[in-house]
Amino acid sequence: MTGGDLDYDTPTTRSEEGQPIGNGRMGSLVWTTLSALHFQINRDDVFAENSYTTSFPKQDSDYASGCGYVDINLSDAGDDVFSGQTFHQHLSLYDGLMTVQGSGVTARIVACPLHDVMAVEIDDQRPQPAAINIDLRMLRYAIQNITGKNFQLAKNHTVEYHTAEQTATSKLDIRDGNILLTQQFREGDFYDASAVAIRVVGRPSKARYLNESTVQLSAAPGKGQFTILIASAASMRPDDDAAALALAQFHPLEQSDFAAYSADAQNWWHDFWSHGFVSMHSADGQADFVAANYTYFLYLMASSSRGAYPPRFGGMLWYTNGDMRRWGSQYWWANTNAYYSNLMPANRMELLDPVFSLYSGMLDACKLAAQQQWGSQGVWIPEITFFNGPEKLPDDIAAELQELMLVKKPYDNRSAKFQWWAETKNRHNSRWNFLADGHWDHGHYVVPTKDAGIFGHCTHILCDAAKIGALFYDRYEFTQDQTWLRERAYPIIQGAAEFYRNFPNVKLGDDNKYHIYHVNNNESGWDTGDTPNEIAGMRLAFSTAIKASTRLGVDEDLRGKWQEMLDHLAPASNPGRGRRPAETERSNSPNPPATNGSPENAPRKATGGGRGGNRPFGSFVYGGPGAIPANEPEAQLKAKFLGFNALGSFIDPTGDGSAQIFRNRLRLREGPGAIDCEHIAGLAIGIHSTLLASSMADDGKPQIEVFTSLWPRSWDCAFKLLARGGFLVSSSVKNHDIEFVEIISQLGGPCRLKNPWPESKITFQRNGVAAETLQGPSLTFDTAPGEKIVLLPAGPTGDQKAASHSP
């Protein structure tokens, strides 16, 4: 596996171009300047605030993840190390190993998969080796508490940064020759802390405070190899010593050299890659290019999505510019969904655990929000939310917010107390997304709306719980885990259905149809009714709840009510893009006219993994709205994949010239600190859905199809992917023909396969022994747990054919 590797023969020109290294919980891009290696250590469980904050009302002001800068300086005054023809930086995806070569110095870097430690081996072969200085730097330097405490703060190597009611405290420390940087974030009852610890192994070293924001560990000059260990930790418990937690990460590794760290990482990555694969080849190299990007996406997810929380969509664990965060620290479901919506076929279910933990963890808060904000039951999950979900509101603020959100009260009639409460809230958060950034007027911060009253881009998006519940249910279909369905999935699935069933602005009309009023259509169509997005959300919520409750044998009485609403649901209307109506017109109309609701001066946010993200091949290509016909000429189809041309340069799908893709394949399209890989995630969605389509029929039997009609048959391909029902499916196509299908039944049970060779006789084997004969357009057969089924047209034996197409 080399096609997905990153390989640079010239140094990076900016930090965002660095190469990513991570263990799923901590990570960094690694970039170079003339004589230094640079890291920003980030974690997915570090937050500077939660939903109760009143300190970050402005867009992009809230932040998360960043723990500290690390600079490994290889030369103070000597010759440049990382320049000229000697430079080479390579990231091996298969081994999880990064190598950086310079003039006389080589660095190798791995992230330990089982411990939150990065290991950096320095091999100095220069004729006159220099001392190597490792600087650990704070992310924020300013001392805003100008109260005569400056000397004390500097003496204790501590910096306090105050933002309204939030305090971010950074402290440098030296313990037993290790250097440390701790952070503490406090606001009201909220607390989170992080720590970075660094030690040198195999070379004498000395620690010292370099200045008020930097602590340094100097390794003595000398030829040969030594190792730098960088550990991190985080905790939301004020009683925990975050520095001690970081230092504890070293203990299992103290006696190991870099070879041991590298071997551990290599073994872990090799096992990871064995769980599934997609391999492609075409004469023009385009298929190889697609496969390389797919493999790289899995690497990125394994490097950043194995912690307590998912990586934020923009930046992931690859921030390099401190606390600067375009779009802040919150989670947008549309963007998060782009990474996870069709990841299960990759057979790395553990990579989805963080996103499931995120939404399960905020379930109680979302239940309360359904009642307080909407006067409904069940669960409301905001499109944009802090990691802990919506805050609990005072009763009077909640009551007034509910009246405004349901358009029972004109926004202009809001109380002064409500205005006072709202103007300190983060304007990206769905609950407060009707607010725009403010301005100062005679020393007062004035917060306006988006000129649409209580409506904003994401205020009235209600369907996310239905979509998230469906993702939880997908996991059940892939794993058949009844405990998961009952304890984790069903509370959200039932909650989404009950929210819509009890939503005050869902009403039975004179046409005997259920209509929904005063909602958005995603980020557009503000304050309208029967929007495609919400009607689809209702259908999804009710149908998923009916399936799940039937599987569990619960809520039979509710099931009938859900079915009745599903059977009488109104068709979706065209949300339109006309001029927004006047406030009085919008507030007094039972089903207001469609509106655009997107003032040109209000910042918008791109969402999803590409244009047409829900069509079968659509996330695999860019090219505007609508499905791509199956009979579209292959040359035209392939030219659109991933938004790249054959040379890998980016074709901007938005047409505004704002997107840029770096050599590390990460994309910058939405401002500083917002690099993402949604475009590659969309590629993975398209690959999975076109190589292996699987669904569960009404009778509970999985239905599987390999190489759907949208797969370009001129691309030779072999894969091993996971289908619903727990079936691990391998197949290959070569010279336009499907060669074999292998199915490993991990759980047992019936299986239904669309016949890849409807005109041919089929050889059918069970565990290498010829078995029954099957024919027809659909092949149905029973399986036992662990059984291997091989099917192929008349020809070589299944074992020979299948074995010849291993990766």
mmCIF file of C-alpha atoms in Angstrom, residues 316-616:
data_model
loop_
_atom_site.group_PDB
_atom_site.id
_atom_site.type_symbol
_atom_site.label_atom_id
_atom_site.label_comp_id
_atom_site.label_asym_id
_atom_site.label_seq_id
_atom_site.Cartn_x
_atom_site.Cartn_y
_atom_site.Cartn_z
ATOM 1 C CA MET A 316 -10.219 17.875 12.815
ATOM 2 C CA LEU A 317 -7.034 17.324 14.869
ATOM 3 C CA TRP A 318 -4.964 19.250 12.350
ATOM 4 C CA TYR A 319 -5.184 22.836 13.648
ATOM 5 C CA THR A 320 -1.971 24.798 13.281
ATOM 6 C CA ASN A 321 -2.992 28.383 14.056
ATOM 7 C CA GLY A 322 -3.644 28.320 17.765
ATOM 8 C CA ASP A 323 -7.165 29.246 18.816
ATOM 9 C CA MET A 324 -8.170 30.775 15.484
ATOM 10 C CA ARG A 325 -11.322 28.891 14.468
ATOM 11 C CA ARG A 326 -13.487 29.774 11.521
ATOM 12 C CA TRP A 327 -17.006 28.657 12.581
ATOM 13 C CA GLY A 328 -15.897 28.252 16.194
ATOM 14 C CA SER A 329 -15.826 25.061 18.234
ATOM 15 C CA GLN A 330 -19.307 23.617 17.713
ATOM 16 C CA TYR A 331 -20.504 20.613 15.736
ATOM 17 C CA TRP A 332 -22.582 21.074 12.580
ATOM 18 C CA TRP A 333 -24.491 17.873 11.906
ATOM 19 C CA ALA A 334 -24.518 18.352 8.125
ATOM 20 C CA ASN A 335 -20.717 18.492 8.086
ATOM 21 C CA THR A 336 -20.189 15.812 10.707
ATOM 22 C CA ASN A 337 -22.555 13.598 8.734
ATOM 23 C CA ALA A 338 -20.332 13.999 5.677
ATOM 24 C CA TYR A 339 -17.569 12.111 7.501
ATOM 25 C CA TYR A 340 -19.676 9.370 9.069
ATOM 26 C CA SER A 341 -22.817 8.814 6.993
ATOM 27 C CA ASN A 342 -21.516 5.858 4.975
ATOM 28 C CA LEU A 343 -18.420 4.829 6.886
ATOM 29 C CA MET A 344 -19.775 1.510 8.199
ATOM 30 C CA PRO A 345 -19.073 -0.451 4.981
ATOM 31 C CA ALA A 346 -15.356 0.196 5.590
ATOM 32 C CA ASN A 347 -15.670 -2.346 8.458
ATOM 33 C CA ARG A 348 -14.150 -0.004 11.026
ATOM 34 C CA MET A 349 -17.164 0.417 13.250
ATOM 35 C CA GLU A 350 -15.019 1.780 16.077
ATOM 36 C CA LEU A 351 -14.373 4.944 14.073
ATOM 37 C CA LEU A 352 -18.038 5.872 14.514
ATOM 38 C CA ASP A 353 -18.029 5.436 18.293
ATOM 39 C CA PRO A 354 -17.098 9.081 18.990
ATOM 40 C CA VAL A 355 -20.022 10.485 17.011
ATOM 41 C CA PHE A 356 -22.420 8.075 18.712
ATOM 42 C CA SER A 357 -20.996 9.068 22.105
ATOM 43 C CA LEU A 358 -21.386 12.750 21.286
ATOM 44 C CA TYR A 359 -25.107 12.566 20.581
ATOM 45 C CA SER A 360 -25.897 9.961 23.230
ATOM 46 C CA GLY A 361 -24.106 12.173 25.740
ATOM 47 C CA MET A 362 -26.357 15.156 25.054
ATOM 48 C CA LEU A 363 -29.605 13.167 24.978
ATOM 49 C CA ASP A 364 -31.017 14.502 28.262
ATOM 50 C CA ALA A 365 -30.215 18.076 27.260
ATOM 51 C CA CYS A 366 -31.926 17.544 23.901
ATOM 52 C CA LYS A 367 -35.032 16.113 25.580
ATOM 53 C CA LEU A 368 -35.270 19.200 27.765
ATOM 54 C CA ALA A 369 -34.724 21.461 24.752
ATOM 55 C CA ALA A 370 -37.643 19.799 22.930
ATOM 56 C CA GLN A 371 -39.883 20.824 25.826
ATOM 57 C CA GLN A 372 -38.432 24.234 26.664
ATOM 58 C CA GLN A 373 -37.847 25.602 23.174
ATOM 59 C CA TRP A 374 -40.566 23.913 21.154
ATOM 60 C CA GLY A 375 -43.300 22.839 23.570
ATOM 61 C CA SER A 376 -42.954 19.295 22.262
ATOM 62 C CA GLN A 377 -41.909 15.876 23.565
ATOM 63 C CA GLY A 378 -39.138 13.520 22.502
ATOM 64 C CA VAL A 379 -35.774 14.814 21.357
ATOM 65 C CA TRP A 380 -34.625 17.897 19.442
ATOM 66 C CA ILE A 381 -30.977 17.775 18.354
ATOM 67 C CA PRO A 382 -29.776 21.155 17.060
ATOM 68 C CA GLU A 383 -28.001 21.400 13.729
ATOM 69 C CA ILE A 384 -25.275 23.455 15.451
ATOM 70 C CA THR A 385 -24.460 22.534 19.027
ATOM 71 C CA PHE A 386 -21.771 22.566 21.650
ATOM 72 C CA PHE A 387 -20.502 19.156 22.740
ATOM 73 C CA ASN A 388 -22.863 19.052 25.744
ATOM 74 C CA GLY A 389 -26.037 19.947 23.848
ATOM 75 C CA PRO A 390 -28.451 22.839 24.514
ATOM 76 C CA GLU A 391 -28.266 24.598 27.870
ATOM 77 C CA LYS A 392 -31.097 24.496 30.402
ATOM 78 C CA LEU A 393 -32.899 27.844 30.256
ATOM 79 C CA PRO A 394 -34.589 29.758 33.076
ATOM 80 C CA ASP A 395 -38.326 29.107 32.914
ATOM 81 C CA ASP A 396 -39.282 32.641 31.862
ATOM 82 C CA ILE A 397 -36.633 32.819 29.116
ATOM 83 C CA ALA A 398 -37.662 29.358 27.882
ATOM 84 C CA ALA A 399 -41.331 30.302 27.771
ATOM 85 C CA GLU A 400 -40.654 33.438 25.761
ATOM 86 C CA LEU A 401 -38.229 31.701 23.418
ATOM 87 C CA GLN A 402 -40.868 29.056 22.748
ATOM 88 C CA GLU A 403 -43.490 31.675 21.879
ATOM 89 C CA LEU A 404 -41.075 33.354 19.494
ATOM 90 C CA MET A 405 -39.806 30.143 17.862
ATOM 91 C CA LEU A 406 -43.344 28.859 17.262
ATOM 92 C CA VAL A 407 -44.342 32.280 15.854
ATOM 93 C CA LYS A 408 -46.987 32.755 18.507
ATOM 94 C CA LYS A 409 -45.476 36.128 19.355
ATOM 95 C CA PRO A 410 -43.930 38.662 16.944
ATOM 96 C CA TYR A 411 -40.211 39.049 17.449
ATOM 97 C CA ASP A 412 -40.581 42.809 17.761
ATOM 98 C CA ASN A 413 -42.593 42.220 20.949
ATOM 99 C CA ARG A 414 -39.780 40.420 22.761
ATOM 100 C CA SER A 415 -39.013 41.563 26.264
ATOM 101 C CA ALA A 416 -35.970 43.550 27.335
ATOM 102 C CA LYS A 417 -34.958 40.645 29.568
ATOM 103 C CA PHE A 418 -35.026 38.210 26.641
ATOM 104 C CA GLN A 419 -32.899 40.600 24.592
ATOM 105 C CA TRP A 420 -30.458 40.950 27.495
ATOM 106 C CA TRP A 421 -30.219 37.165 27.771
ATOM 107 C CA ALA A 422 -29.865 36.456 24.049
ATOM 108 C CA GLU A 423 -27.243 39.035 23.150
ATOM 109 C CA THR A 424 -24.499 37.201 25.082
ATOM 110 C CA LYS A 425 -25.170 33.862 23.356
ATOM 111 C CA ASN A 426 -23.064 32.424 20.571
ATOM 112 C CA ARG A 427 -24.678 33.453 17.307
ATOM 113 C CA HIS A 428 -23.702 30.233 15.499
ATOM 114 C CA ASN A 429 -25.567 28.011 17.957
ATOM 115 C CA SER A 430 -28.865 26.851 16.428
ATOM 116 C CA ARG A 431 -30.912 28.205 19.307
ATOM 117 C CA TRP A 432 -29.501 31.708 18.850
ATOM 118 C CA ASN A 433 -28.736 31.557 15.135
ATOM 119 C CA PHE A 434 -31.156 34.391 14.342
ATOM 120 C CA LEU A 435 -28.527 36.759 15.750
ATOM 121 C CA ALA A 436 -25.838 38.427 13.663
ATOM 122 C CA ASP A 437 -22.521 39.839 14.771
ATOM 123 C CA GLY A 438 -22.896 43.132 16.577
ATOM 124 C CA HIS A 439 -21.134 46.459 16.738
ATOM 125 C CA TRP A 440 -20.036 48.877 19.409
ATOM 126 C CA ASP A 441 -22.144 51.982 19.979
ATOM 127 C CA HIS A 442 -20.953 54.423 22.655
ATOM 128 C CA GLY A 443 -19.360 51.595 24.596
ATOM 129 C CA HIS A 444 -22.319 49.226 24.268
ATOM 130 C CA TYR A 445 -22.257 46.058 22.171
ATOM 131 C CA VAL A 446 -25.379 46.070 20.019
ATOM 132 C CA VAL A 447 -26.441 42.657 18.673
ATOM 133 C CA PRO A 448 -28.766 42.755 15.654
ATOM 134 C CA THR A 449 -30.715 39.917 14.037
ATOM 135 C CA LYS A 450 -30.321 38.656 10.479
ATOM 136 C CA ASP A 451 -33.240 40.879 9.508
ATOM 137 C CA ALA A 452 -35.703 37.984 9.758
ATOM 138 C CA GLY A 453 -36.912 38.145 13.330
ATOM 139 C CA ILE A 454 -36.489 34.843 15.167
ATOM 140 C CA PHE A 455 -35.428 33.018 11.990
ATOM 141 C CA GLY A 456 -31.871 32.297 10.914
ATOM 142 C CA HIS A 457 -29.964 29.772 8.844
ATOM 143 C CA CYS A 458 -30.245 26.937 11.371
ATOM 144 C CA THR A 459 -32.848 28.030 13.918
ATOM 145 C CA HIS A 460 -35.724 25.982 12.545
ATOM 146 C CA ILE A 461 -33.987 22.831 11.347
ATOM 147 C CA LEU A 462 -35.818 20.054 13.195
ATOM 148 C CA CYS A 463 -34.886 16.911 11.265
ATOM 149 C CA ASP A 464 -31.408 16.187 12.616
ATOM 150 C CA ALA A 465 -32.593 13.821 15.351
ATOM 151 C CA ALA A 466 -34.319 11.740 12.670
ATOM 152 C CA LYS A 467 -31.120 11.572 10.617
ATOM 153 C CA ILE A 468 -28.919 10.836 13.624
ATOM 154 C CA GLY A 469 -31.377 8.192 14.820
ATOM 155 C CA ALA A 470 -31.206 6.581 11.377
ATOM 156 C CA LEU A 471 -27.399 6.429 11.662
ATOM 157 C CA PHE A 472 -27.774 4.706 15.046
ATOM 158 C CA TYR A 473 -30.210 2.276 13.431
ATOM 159 C CA ASP A 474 -27.765 1.637 10.580
ATOM 160 C CA ARG A 475 -25.273 0.370 13.120
ATOM 161 C CA TYR A 476 -27.863 -2.103 14.326
ATOM 162 C CA GLU A 477 -28.463 -3.325 10.776
ATOM 163 C CA PHE A 478 -24.748 -3.854 10.200
ATOM 164 C CA THR A 479 -24.104 -5.525 13.569
ATOM 165 C CA GLN A 480 -27.506 -6.985 14.546
ATOM 166 C CA ASP A 481 -26.723 -5.839 18.093
ATOM 167 C CA GLN A 482 -30.069 -5.885 19.934
ATOM 168 C CA THR A 483 -28.572 -4.339 23.070
ATOM 169 C CA TRP A 484 -27.317 -1.421 21.013
ATOM 170 C CA LEU A 485 -30.723 -0.989 19.409
ATOM 171 C CA ARG A 486 -32.527 -1.031 22.741
ATOM 172 C CA GLU A 487 -30.154 1.023 24.889
ATOM 173 C CA ARG A 488 -28.398 3.402 22.521
ATOM 174 C CA ALA A 489 -30.357 3.751 19.295
ATOM 175 C CA TYR A 490 -33.988 3.543 20.323
ATOM 176 C CA PRO A 491 -34.037 6.509 22.757
ATOM 177 C CA ILE A 492 -33.031 8.820 19.894
ATOM 178 C CA ILE A 493 -35.171 7.072 17.270
ATOM 179 C CA GLN A 494 -38.293 7.155 19.422
ATOM 180 C CA GLY A 495 -37.472 10.690 20.548
ATOM 181 C CA ALA A 496 -37.268 11.968 16.966
ATOM 182 C CA ALA A 497 -40.666 10.486 16.102
ATOM 183 C CA GLU A 498 -42.294 11.763 19.294
ATOM 184 C CA PHE A 499 -40.901 15.238 18.709
ATOM 185 C CA TYR A 500 -42.647 15.499 15.343
ATOM 186 C CA ARG A 501 -45.825 13.806 16.605
ATOM 187 C CA ASN A 502 -46.173 16.362 19.402
ATOM 188 C CA PHE A 503 -44.757 19.401 17.614
ATOM 189 C CA PRO A 504 -47.269 22.258 17.992
ATOM 190 C CA ASN A 505 -46.816 23.451 14.412
ATOM 191 C CA VAL A 506 -47.624 20.046 12.912
ATOM 192 C CA LYS A 507 -51.347 20.106 12.229
ATOM 193 C CA LEU A 508 -53.932 17.999 10.408
ATOM 194 C CA GLY A 509 -55.291 20.067 7.547
ATOM 195 C CA ASP A 510 -58.651 20.080 5.782
ATOM 196 C CA ASP A 511 -57.110 17.781 3.193
ATOM 197 C CA ASN A 512 -56.647 15.119 5.899
ATOM 198 C CA LYS A 513 -52.873 15.561 5.609
ATOM 199 C CA TYR A 514 -50.390 16.473 8.311
ATOM 200 C CA HIS A 515 -48.619 19.739 7.534
ATOM 201 C CA ILE A 516 -45.666 21.374 9.273
ATOM 202 C CA TYR A 517 -45.499 25.163 9.528
ATOM 203 C CA HIS A 518 -42.893 27.840 10.278
ATOM 204 C CA VAL A 519 -39.759 25.811 9.562
ATOM 205 C CA ASN A 520 -36.669 26.093 7.391
ATOM 206 C CA ASN A 521 -35.531 23.992 4.489
ATOM 207 C CA ASN A 522 -32.017 23.346 5.747
ATOM 208 C CA GLU A 523 -30.307 26.761 5.700
ATOM 209 C CA SER A 524 -32.713 28.324 3.218
ATOM 210 C CA GLY A 525 -36.469 28.702 2.839
ATOM 211 C CA TRP A 526 -36.814 30.394 6.227
ATOM 212 C CA ASP A 527 -40.237 30.470 7.881
ATOM 213 C CA THR A 528 -42.147 28.370 5.411
ATOM 214 C CA GLY A 529 -44.088 25.110 5.516
ATOM 215 C CA ASP A 530 -43.954 21.510 4.306
ATOM 216 C CA THR A 531 -40.337 21.955 3.302
ATOM 217 C CA PRO A 532 -38.651 19.021 1.549
ATOM 218 C CA ASN A 533 -36.116 18.677 4.347
ATOM 219 C CA GLU A 534 -38.663 18.534 7.146
ATOM 220 C CA ILE A 535 -41.193 16.346 5.322
ATOM 221 C CA ALA A 536 -38.331 13.947 4.565
ATOM 222 C CA GLY A 537 -37.291 14.162 8.218
ATOM 223 C CA MET A 538 -40.795 13.247 9.359
ATOM 224 C CA ARG A 539 -40.946 10.299 6.994
ATOM 225 C CA LEU A 540 -37.538 9.111 8.173
ATOM 226 C CA ALA A 541 -38.370 9.581 11.863
ATOM 227 C CA PHE A 542 -41.668 7.699 11.707
ATOM 228 C CA SER A 543 -40.458 4.883 9.438
ATOM 229 C CA THR A 544 -37.294 4.283 11.491
ATOM 230 C CA ALA A 545 -39.282 4.313 14.740
ATOM 231 C CA ILE A 546 -41.780 1.812 13.335
ATOM 232 C CA LYS A 547 -38.978 -0.553 12.259
ATOM 233 C CA ALA A 548 -37.050 -0.230 15.513
ATOM 234 C CA SER A 549 -40.068 -0.626 17.788
ATOM 235 C CA THR A 550 -41.155 -3.676 15.791
ATOM 236 C CA ARG A 551 -37.706 -5.268 16.132
ATOM 237 C CA LEU A 552 -37.759 -4.618 19.882
ATOM 238 C CA GLY A 553 -41.407 -5.452 20.399
ATOM 239 C CA VAL A 554 -42.128 -2.183 22.225
ATOM 240 C CA ASP A 555 -44.416 0.856 21.883
ATOM 241 C CA GLU A 556 -47.087 -0.907 19.876
ATOM 242 C CA ASP A 557 -49.576 1.860 20.742
ATOM 243 C CA LEU A 558 -47.193 4.570 19.507
ATOM 244 C CA ARG A 559 -46.387 2.530 16.413
ATOM 245 C CA GLY A 560 -49.980 2.859 15.236
ATOM 246 C CA LYS A 561 -49.927 6.610 15.782
ATOM 247 C CA TRP A 562 -46.655 6.960 13.883
ATOM 248 C CA GLN A 563 -48.026 4.884 11.030
ATOM 249 C CA GLU A 564 -51.179 7.002 10.866
ATOM 250 C CA MET A 565 -49.125 10.197 10.565
ATOM 251 C CA LEU A 566 -46.797 8.585 8.038
ATOM 252 C CA ASP A 567 -49.768 7.483 5.925
ATOM 253 C CA HIS A 568 -51.266 10.978 5.962
ATOM 254 C CA LEU A 569 -48.150 13.089 5.644
ATOM 255 C CA ALA A 570 -48.418 16.043 3.269
ATOM 256 C CA PRO A 571 -46.219 16.091 0.192
ATOM 257 C CA ALA A 572 -43.222 18.375 0.251
ATOM 258 C CA SER A 573 -43.648 21.829 -1.192
ATOM 259 C CA ASN A 574 -41.158 23.927 -3.111
ATOM 260 C CA PRO A 575 -39.497 26.119 -0.498
ATOM 261 C CA GLY A 576 -38.848 28.750 -3.110
ATOM 262 C CA ARG A 577 -36.289 31.495 -3.192
ATOM 263 C CA GLY A 578 -38.413 34.601 -3.303
ATOM 264 C CA ARG A 579 -38.137 37.750 -1.228
ATOM 265 C CA ARG A 580 -38.626 37.335 2.491
ATOM 266 C CA PRO A 581 -42.076 38.623 3.540
ATOM 267 C CA ALA A 582 -42.641 41.339 6.089
ATOM 268 C CA GLU A 583 -42.578 40.357 9.762
ATOM 269 C CA THR A 584 -46.334 40.806 10.212
ATOM 270 C CA GLU A 585 -47.104 38.764 7.117
ATOM 271 C CA ARG A 586 -44.820 35.987 8.286
ATOM 272 C CA SER A 587 -46.083 35.957 11.872
ATOM 273 C CA ASN A 588 -49.806 35.959 11.087
ATOM 274 C CA SER A 589 -49.883 33.487 8.206
ATOM 275 C CA PRO A 590 -50.672 29.862 9.171
ATOM 276 C CA ASN A 591 -48.376 28.622 6.422
ATOM 277 C CA PRO A 592 -46.263 31.590 5.286
ATOM 278 C CA PRO A 593 -45.059 31.916 1.718
ATOM 279 C CA ALA A 594 -41.704 30.455 0.849
ATOM 280 C CA THR A 595 -38.775 32.740 1.477
ATOM 281 C CA ASN A 596 -35.106 32.840 0.772
ATOM 282 C CA GLY A 597 -34.236 34.141 4.212
ATOM 283 C CA SER A 598 -30.560 34.417 3.424
ATOM 284 C CA PRO A 599 -29.456 38.059 3.480
ATOM 285 C CA GLU A 600 -26.386 38.537 1.381
ATOM 286 C CA ASN A 601 -24.521 40.095 4.299
ATOM 287 C CA ALA A 602 -25.169 37.118 6.602
ATOM 288 C CA PRO A 603 -22.315 34.598 6.568
ATOM 289 C CA ARG A 604 -23.336 31.245 5.108
ATOM 290 C CA LYS A 605 -21.685 27.959 5.579
ATOM 291 C CA ALA A 606 -21.100 25.191 3.078
ATOM 292 C CA THR A 607 -22.331 21.796 4.220
ATOM 293 C CA GLY A 608 -22.025 18.179 3.266
ATOM 294 C CA GLY A 609 -19.438 16.170 1.421
ATOM 295 C CA GLY A 610 -20.122 17.537 -2.039
ATOM 296 C CA ARG A 611 -22.954 18.455 -4.332
ATOM 297 C CA GLY A 612 -25.806 16.004 -4.471
ATOM 298 C CA GLY A 613 -24.556 14.200 -1.386
ATOM 299 C CA ASN A 614 -27.479 11.772 -1.182
ATOM 300 C CA ARG A 615 -27.585 10.368 -4.696
ATOM 301 C CA PRO A 616 -26.031 6.982 -5.369
#
